[in-house]
XYZ file of C-alpha atoms in Angstrom:
561
model
C 40.553 138.139 160.134
C 37.864 140.110 161.984
C 36.324 142.205 159.355
C 33.490 139.678 158.401
C 35.152 138.480 155.313
C 35.258 134.665 154.660
C 38.170 132.833 156.403
C 41.162 131.869 154.291
C 40.852 128.196 152.985
C 43.427 126.277 150.921
C 42.311 123.793 148.187
C 43.648 120.373 149.040
C 43.420 119.432 145.388
C 45.482 122.250 143.939
C 49.269 122.195 143.342
C 50.133 124.751 145.953
C 53.481 125.696 147.290
C 53.324 126.111 151.048
C 55.950 127.060 153.511
C 55.710 125.992 157.208
C 57.716 128.165 159.690
C 57.819 129.461 163.278
C 58.992 128.115 166.682
C 55.862 125.934 167.307
C 55.326 124.632 163.907
C 57.359 121.344 164.344
C 56.905 120.705 168.149
C 54.466 118.387 169.786
C 55.648 119.781 173.195
C 54.505 123.366 172.391
C 51.116 122.066 171.258
C 50.588 120.294 174.667
C 52.009 122.703 177.212
C 52.852 122.307 180.958
C 51.654 119.324 182.964
C 52.210 116.955 179.801
C 54.547 114.217 180.779
C 56.352 116.512 183.315
C 55.359 119.435 185.593
C 56.744 121.943 183.150
C 55.917 119.961 180.078
C 58.108 117.836 177.951
C 61.451 119.237 176.814
C 61.104 120.280 173.260
C 64.552 118.574 172.546
C 63.425 115.108 173.944
C 59.951 114.790 172.396
C 60.821 111.326 171.006
C 61.092 109.929 174.521
C 57.557 110.918 175.500
C 55.287 111.146 172.572
C 54.380 107.899 170.678
C 51.579 109.489 168.590
C 50.374 112.817 167.244
C 51.219 115.206 164.419
C 52.942 118.505 164.250
C 51.805 121.248 161.874
C 54.808 120.525 159.754
C 54.204 116.846 159.387
C 50.470 117.316 158.822
C 50.867 119.738 156.055
C 53.471 117.737 154.408
C 51.035 114.869 154.256
C 49.095 116.843 151.795
C 50.041 114.953 148.633
C 49.208 117.656 146.160
C 51.095 120.384 147.931
C 54.929 121.106 147.687
C 55.839 121.892 151.287
C 58.974 123.433 152.538
C 60.006 123.964 156.168
C 62.085 126.565 157.927
C 62.314 127.141 161.677
C 62.309 130.999 161.305
C 63.203 131.781 165.011
C 63.130 129.619 168.152
C 60.630 130.064 170.987
C 62.522 132.952 172.438
C 62.640 134.771 169.054
C 66.255 134.072 168.487
C 68.177 132.314 165.705
C 67.430 128.690 165.240
C 68.798 125.682 163.071
C 66.641 123.732 160.667
C 67.583 120.215 159.696
C 66.389 118.301 156.691
C 63.542 116.101 157.448
C 62.701 114.489 154.300
C 61.007 117.510 152.755
C 59.934 117.824 149.186
C 63.125 119.797 148.252
C 65.745 117.351 147.018
C 69.434 118.077 147.578
C 71.900 118.566 144.657
C 74.707 116.244 145.337
C 78.205 117.815 145.457
C 76.874 121.160 144.672
C 79.560 122.882 146.574
C 77.583 126.077 146.821
C 76.870 127.332 150.246
C 73.529 128.914 149.545
C 72.278 125.790 147.736
C 73.170 123.745 150.896
C 71.574 126.158 153.119
C 68.329 126.046 150.898
C 68.197 122.189 151.298
C 69.352 121.917 154.909
C 67.604 125.097 156.135
C 70.246 126.732 158.193
C 71.407 130.131 157.985
C 73.382 132.552 160.153
C 70.192 134.543 160.153
C 67.334 132.063 160.266
C 64.705 134.725 160.349
C 66.006 136.016 156.982
C 66.307 132.619 155.530
C 62.728 131.858 156.291
C 61.360 135.161 154.969
C 63.307 134.656 151.672
C 61.842 131.275 151.307
C 58.333 132.831 151.435
C 58.978 134.301 147.938
C 57.153 132.340 145.277
C 54.926 130.512 147.780
C 51.226 130.371 147.523
C 50.800 130.330 151.316
C 52.888 130.467 154.446
C 51.890 128.896 157.729
C 53.532 130.902 160.633
C 53.223 129.077 164.116
C 53.971 131.322 166.925
C 53.533 130.595 170.748
C 55.205 130.519 174.144
C 57.546 128.298 176.308
C 55.891 125.554 178.325
C 55.019 126.332 181.821
C 52.921 125.350 184.829
C 51.955 127.347 187.876
C 54.372 129.858 189.365
C 57.229 129.364 186.851
C 54.955 130.536 184.181
C 54.424 134.020 185.618
C 55.098 136.696 183.043
C 55.367 140.479 183.277
C 54.335 141.227 179.668
C 51.807 139.783 177.409
C 54.065 140.556 174.355
C 55.654 137.422 172.649
C 59.424 137.583 172.088
C 60.235 140.425 169.557
C 61.740 137.962 167.073
C 58.415 136.130 166.558
C 56.721 139.453 165.447
C 59.628 140.140 163.284
C 59.445 136.857 161.647
C 55.864 137.722 160.394
C 56.692 141.185 159.366
C 59.790 140.145 157.452
C 57.810 137.536 155.467
C 55.136 140.007 154.615
C 57.985 142.477 153.483
C 59.694 139.839 151.345
C 56.375 138.312 149.937
C 53.828 141.044 149.872
C 51.209 138.939 147.949
C 51.466 135.572 149.672
C 48.693 134.335 151.978
C 49.803 134.267 155.560
C 48.137 131.999 157.999
C 49.030 132.641 161.697
C 48.643 129.789 164.157
C 49.067 130.488 167.871
C 49.866 127.796 170.515
C 49.796 128.941 174.043
C 48.048 128.483 177.329
C 46.977 132.170 177.575
C 46.403 135.104 175.325
C 49.516 136.903 174.092
C 49.383 140.253 172.234
C 49.096 139.823 168.492
C 47.929 143.464 167.650
C 51.207 144.399 165.904
C 50.785 141.691 163.205
C 47.078 141.101 162.988
C 46.642 143.424 159.950
C 49.479 141.889 157.910
C 48.192 138.240 158.065
C 45.287 136.731 156.118
C 43.897 134.327 158.768
C 44.474 133.424 162.318
C 43.862 129.943 163.936
C 43.804 130.379 167.728
C 44.956 126.828 168.813
C 45.761 127.629 172.501
C 46.846 124.137 173.715
C 44.976 121.549 171.720
C 47.171 118.565 172.315
C 49.406 116.108 170.030
C 46.780 115.755 167.379
C 46.571 119.533 166.632
C 48.685 119.291 163.454
C 46.228 117.022 161.598
C 43.205 118.971 163.048
C 44.719 122.262 161.675
C 45.270 120.652 158.189
C 41.537 119.573 158.095
C 40.516 123.042 158.976
C 42.714 124.751 156.629
C 41.727 122.771 153.708
C 38.014 122.952 154.444
C 37.636 119.330 155.118
C 36.103 120.443 158.372
C 34.336 123.811 158.594
C 35.289 125.865 161.709
C 32.496 126.843 163.958
C 34.254 127.568 167.340
C 33.914 130.762 169.213
C 36.434 132.529 171.558
C 35.831 131.430 175.219
C 37.308 134.740 176.324
C 37.933 138.263 175.325
C 41.288 138.566 173.566
C 43.243 141.628 174.692
C 44.677 144.240 172.407
C 46.660 146.021 175.008
C 48.647 145.358 178.237
C 46.285 147.109 180.403
C 43.500 144.450 180.195
C 40.771 147.077 179.557
C 37.513 145.467 178.484
C 38.349 142.204 180.190
C 36.480 139.966 181.086
C 33.554 140.580 178.876
C 31.158 141.077 181.733
C 33.305 143.813 183.186
C 31.597 146.718 185.025
C 29.729 149.187 182.661
C 31.828 151.878 184.302
C 35.095 150.289 183.201
C 36.023 152.472 180.291
C 39.021 153.876 178.647
C 39.995 157.413 177.681
C 39.331 158.521 174.004
C 41.197 161.224 172.006
C 38.422 163.410 170.509
C 40.823 165.858 168.964
C 39.908 168.687 171.237
C 42.057 170.815 173.714
C 42.163 167.709 176.033
C 43.592 164.794 174.191
C 41.814 162.351 176.417
C 38.876 164.177 177.533
C 36.134 161.523 176.702
C 35.534 158.022 177.922
C 34.663 155.133 175.631
C 34.518 151.322 175.897
C 37.971 149.800 175.917
C 39.184 148.481 172.669
C 39.842 144.683 172.528
C 41.414 142.451 169.763
C 38.410 140.202 169.529
C 35.257 139.903 171.775
C 34.164 137.050 173.837
C 32.233 134.699 171.384
C 33.982 135.846 168.156
C 34.830 133.223 165.576
C 34.674 132.784 161.830
C 33.552 130.104 159.508
C 33.725 129.388 155.745
C 29.994 129.915 155.699
C 28.404 133.420 156.041
C 25.702 133.904 158.594
C 23.304 136.771 158.793
C 20.873 137.511 161.700
C 17.509 139.321 161.362
C 14.248 139.851 163.217
C 15.321 139.891 166.850
C 12.067 139.604 168.783
C 10.910 139.029 172.494
C 7.788 137.336 173.761
C 6.835 140.331 176.057
C 8.136 143.637 177.108
C 7.267 143.051 180.738
C 8.373 140.344 183.022
C 6.057 140.244 186.137
C 7.202 138.665 189.456
C 5.084 137.955 192.483
C 6.581 136.162 195.517
C 3.356 134.172 196.342
C 2.549 133.371 192.712
C 3.105 129.748 191.452
C 3.977 131.069 188.086
C 7.650 131.063 187.042
C 8.111 133.975 184.460
C 10.299 133.762 181.619
C 11.241 135.595 178.416
C 11.628 134.098 174.996
C 13.909 135.752 172.527
C 13.931 134.823 168.774
C 16.116 135.513 165.821
C 16.203 134.392 162.214
C 19.707 133.076 161.091
C 20.373 132.616 157.330
C 23.385 131.010 155.779
C 24.207 133.468 152.950
C 27.543 131.875 151.973
C 28.198 128.985 149.572
C 29.252 126.353 152.170
C 27.250 124.372 154.848
C 28.162 125.322 158.342
C 27.352 125.436 162.036
C 26.799 128.718 163.898
C 26.743 129.254 167.562
C 23.944 131.975 168.140
C 24.783 133.823 171.424
C 22.246 135.804 173.443
C 23.390 138.680 175.869
C 21.490 141.038 178.138
C 22.323 144.671 178.762
C 20.926 146.140 182.061
C 20.195 149.906 181.516
C 20.464 150.613 185.311
C 20.062 149.020 188.754
C 20.939 149.475 192.380
C 24.497 148.021 191.832
C 26.710 148.724 188.962
C 25.663 146.420 186.083
C 27.853 144.403 183.836
C 28.532 145.769 180.377
C 26.719 142.669 179.028
C 26.111 139.046 180.248
C 25.798 135.861 178.296
C 22.333 134.243 178.885
C 22.727 131.378 176.452
C 23.561 130.078 173.169
C 22.249 127.699 170.504
C 24.185 125.978 167.754
C 22.511 125.345 164.388
C 23.575 123.642 161.260
C 22.473 125.379 157.825
C 23.054 124.386 154.329
C 23.821 127.270 151.851
C 20.861 129.569 151.563
C 19.145 127.840 154.621
C 17.345 129.888 157.270
C 15.949 128.861 160.601
C 14.492 130.715 163.675
C 16.588 130.304 166.881
C 14.825 130.651 170.204
C 16.201 131.063 173.641
C 14.151 131.198 176.939
C 15.557 133.288 179.775
C 13.975 132.428 183.150
C 13.294 135.588 185.382
C 15.304 133.844 188.022
C 18.520 134.107 185.828
C 18.109 137.910 185.711
C 18.787 138.356 189.415
C 21.937 140.129 190.510
C 23.788 140.645 193.726
C 22.065 143.347 195.654
C 23.593 146.496 197.392
C 23.178 145.326 201.119
C 24.060 141.720 200.981
C 26.680 139.753 198.784
C 25.333 136.312 199.264
C 21.902 136.576 197.625
C 20.679 137.303 194.147
C 17.744 139.808 194.065
C 15.430 141.519 191.699
C 14.679 145.137 191.179
C 11.256 146.692 190.350
C 11.405 148.665 187.220
C 14.766 147.425 185.938
C 14.886 147.515 182.196
C 17.184 145.663 179.731
C 17.626 144.635 176.154
C 18.748 141.462 174.604
C 21.537 141.575 171.937
C 22.170 138.578 169.629
C 25.996 137.913 168.515
C 29.450 138.560 169.854
C 29.862 141.970 168.261
C 26.574 143.662 169.233
C 26.710 146.366 171.821
C 23.035 147.393 172.845
C 24.434 150.347 174.833
C 25.756 152.071 171.778
C 24.396 150.203 168.734
C 25.849 151.063 165.373
C 23.935 151.294 162.222
C 25.164 147.750 161.446
C 24.169 146.080 164.685
C 21.104 148.182 165.810
C 18.684 145.562 164.443
C 20.364 142.853 166.571
C 18.978 144.472 169.893
C 15.535 143.709 171.093
C 13.133 146.331 172.414
C 13.449 147.280 176.020
C 12.127 144.738 178.557
C 10.964 145.853 182.091
C 10.974 143.724 185.204
C 7.874 144.349 187.454
C 8.044 142.836 190.993
C 5.226 144.782 192.523
C 5.425 147.631 195.148
C 5.627 145.136 198.061
C 8.795 143.361 196.881
C 11.431 143.343 199.594
C 14.498 141.117 198.850
C 15.416 140.541 202.486
C 11.848 139.402 203.190
C 11.962 137.090 200.223
C 15.146 135.440 201.597
C 13.795 135.297 205.179
C 10.524 133.590 204.143
C 12.441 131.222 202.012
C 14.544 130.152 204.963
C 11.433 129.600 206.959
C 9.953 127.519 204.173
C 13.037 125.451 203.622
C 13.926 124.876 207.327
C 10.958 122.475 208.023
C 9.924 124.715 210.981
C 7.302 126.874 209.513
C 4.380 124.758 210.590
C 5.590 124.723 214.182
C 5.328 128.467 214.392
C 2.316 128.642 212.055
C 4.277 130.618 209.474
C 2.826 130.588 205.970
C 4.064 132.182 202.815
C 1.264 134.828 203.251
C 1.643 135.827 206.933
C 5.570 135.741 206.623
C 5.562 137.983 203.749
C 2.886 140.378 205.301
C 4.773 140.685 208.633
C 8.072 141.361 207.090
C 7.021 143.759 204.303
C 4.744 145.679 206.646
C 7.493 147.298 208.343
C 8.069 150.979 207.448
C 4.961 151.277 205.271
C 3.659 154.898 205.193
C 0.129 156.071 205.708
C -0.793 154.818 202.263
C 0.618 151.453 202.703
C 3.601 152.052 200.423
C 7.106 151.035 201.285
C 9.462 153.675 202.388
C 13.095 154.083 201.010
C 15.679 151.594 202.023
C 13.162 149.302 203.661
C 14.793 145.778 204.217
C 12.096 144.351 206.407
C 13.589 142.222 209.223
C 16.896 142.842 207.624
C 19.737 140.879 206.130
C 21.341 140.249 209.398
C 18.418 138.329 210.320
C 18.525 136.360 207.174
C 22.158 135.481 207.793
C 21.432 134.341 211.380
C 18.564 132.126 210.332
C 20.652 130.588 207.422
C 23.492 129.779 209.764
C 21.294 127.658 211.844
C 18.910 126.181 209.309
C 21.603 125.115 206.975
C 23.909 123.621 209.482
C 24.724 120.117 208.847
C 23.535 119.099 212.358
C 20.279 121.054 212.243
C 17.266 118.779 212.809
C 13.781 120.342 212.409
C 12.247 117.921 214.867
C 14.298 119.181 217.684
C 16.021 122.367 216.726
C 13.383 124.841 215.553
C 13.409 126.683 218.739
C 16.951 128.017 217.902
C 15.492 130.038 215.174
C 13.715 132.356 217.773
C 16.142 131.960 220.527
C 19.488 132.445 218.807
C 18.050 134.833 216.230
C 15.550 137.500 216.754
C 12.124 136.469 217.646
C 10.207 138.290 214.950
C 6.842 137.104 216.283
C 7.510 138.728 219.724
C 8.745 141.916 218.044
C 6.264 142.505 215.244
C 6.858 145.729 212.881
C 10.270 146.216 214.081
C 13.144 146.532 211.573
C 16.669 145.218 212.142
C 17.575 148.348 214.044
C 14.840 148.138 216.515
C 12.770 150.815 214.927
C 9.214 150.620 214.003
C 5.775 151.941 214.854
C 5.386 149.443 217.736
C 8.702 148.848 219.253
C 8.745 146.385 222.141
C 9.014 148.146 225.561
C 8.343 147.151 229.179
C 4.593 146.913 229.928
C 3.075 149.499 232.224
C 2.469 146.940 235.022
C 5.554 145.105 236.401
C 5.579 141.418 235.848
C 6.774 138.921 238.485
C 9.466 137.685 236.122
C 10.806 141.133 235.626
C 10.895 141.840 239.210
C 12.688 138.636 240.002
C 15.191 139.241 237.274
C 15.991 142.751 238.569
C 16.450 141.620 242.277
C 18.706 138.778 241.084
C 20.865 141.247 239.142
C 21.115 143.528 242.224
C 22.057 140.798 244.628
C 24.595 139.325 242.220
C 26.322 142.765 241.694
C 26.452 143.253 245.444
C 28.062 139.870 246.109
C 30.652 140.228 243.434
C 31.536 143.695 244.608
C 31.906 142.412 248.185
C 34.171 139.549 247.183
C 36.343 141.642 244.824
C 36.836 144.262 247.474
C 38.335 141.661 249.751
C 35.348 141.435 252.344
C 35.552 137.575 252.684
C 39.238 136.929 251.657
C 41.565 135.919 254.322
C 45.257 137.048 254.199
C 47.301 134.348 252.675
C 51.153 133.936 252.507
C 53.157 131.761 250.435
C 56.989 131.196 250.307
C 58.920 130.270 247.234
C 62.612 130.004 248.304
C 63.870 133.510 249.521
C 60.873 135.276 247.916
C 57.680 135.735 249.926
C 54.306 136.573 248.323
C 51.435 137.842 250.343
C 47.810 138.514 249.583
C 46.374 141.710 251.057
C 43.083 143.370 251.157
C 42.681 146.819 249.709
C 41.692 148.100 253.154
C 45.280 147.390 254.400
C 46.775 150.126 252.212
C 44.079 152.711 252.279
């Protein structure tokens, strides 16, 4: 369940009556999926030819010696009628009974297998319903709907209808999320198995009985609807769904898209409580030429308020309030797993380096940049939303933290100077961190020395050109450094010019002509004249060639004037 209540646990020492049903409850094939044995997985009717080990949910639950376990297939993997055959279960037959319903009770077959399974649920203490999808791999596994076959939903609903007080434990086996929203509210617990492999049956029995305390978290956001809204968890902050506010317009307001379970959700037999979310500072200061590596440390107090020892994965997310590109709704920055005895408490700390808070900038999609004045909050736990914290989760959000890069920060200059530094050519051109930064960031400063809007220094095109040369596998600093100023712009010969050739001191021809300039101009004039004379036919003789009965002749343009 997802309401914070303890997960369902069955006592292995109690004399319980348990029903195991569903299309994946007695199949090693559906526990392993595609690319097992064969491309599209093992044929569920030929499992004995492939598997020499493992345990299905049915066989593992039947191994609990204190429980009275029954089995019914319920429906097949397509949600249709199925046949159940006796497999040495705990219900003995009555020899020569001669009564059809008694035979069906033992053998487990019914013209309506769904109805048969739901009737068997009456009088049970718990029902294990195992759902899932067919095996697949690659293109043959494409689907147009995230819904499971209707019969699988109907099986769960009919069991609840026939046995309103029984504990229903739902198990899902499949390689991707399939929609469960129509049955989530009528079951007592859900084990999200995905494709755990042939030993899943015993693992599930250990989790269900509490011999192992579950502590896993969802590695994805589980969808509630077909449209995929709210997925993935780090979706754009502008990705929202409409909301009915009850006014004149039924969908006139936007709200975060509803999902089944958020990324990082997961329950345990222990109960964990978070308190005292603190940050080491409310400002992160960055200077390009500083040897310091700024970082932020977040801490939270975690307490096991339940009666069972267990492990908890504490997750830390950041929420950017704004930036020059659309921020994610939230982003995972790290997690720490801790073990706590009942009543135990510990402080969990996580350090976030400033380098990890970079993002892809607005003018270049290959570099991660910082932004002066960007503010963010840190939230702890999968269900916290620091953009709209509820009364329950507000204490799980840190105070706002501001990134300060200084007024002279230019991301393109940072990238360009890093290339010079890493190329091995900086010394040859007398480039240092200081003069590189000063030359690049001085472009477009106003009379007060402040950077103007949209200043990218030498520009991202210059950075891309430099990187294409300096990072090439054949680049050698001892012989190829000249390429950085010949194939790319020579920033030392064109100081204070931006990538568009603009700046206070653009490079122009000097007042007095130079010899090289004159020679270049004369060569250009002579070359043009020569080309013109040749192309106009001045030095081309008339030539004739014969090919069979066809004669070709070269003529000069003057001949037809």
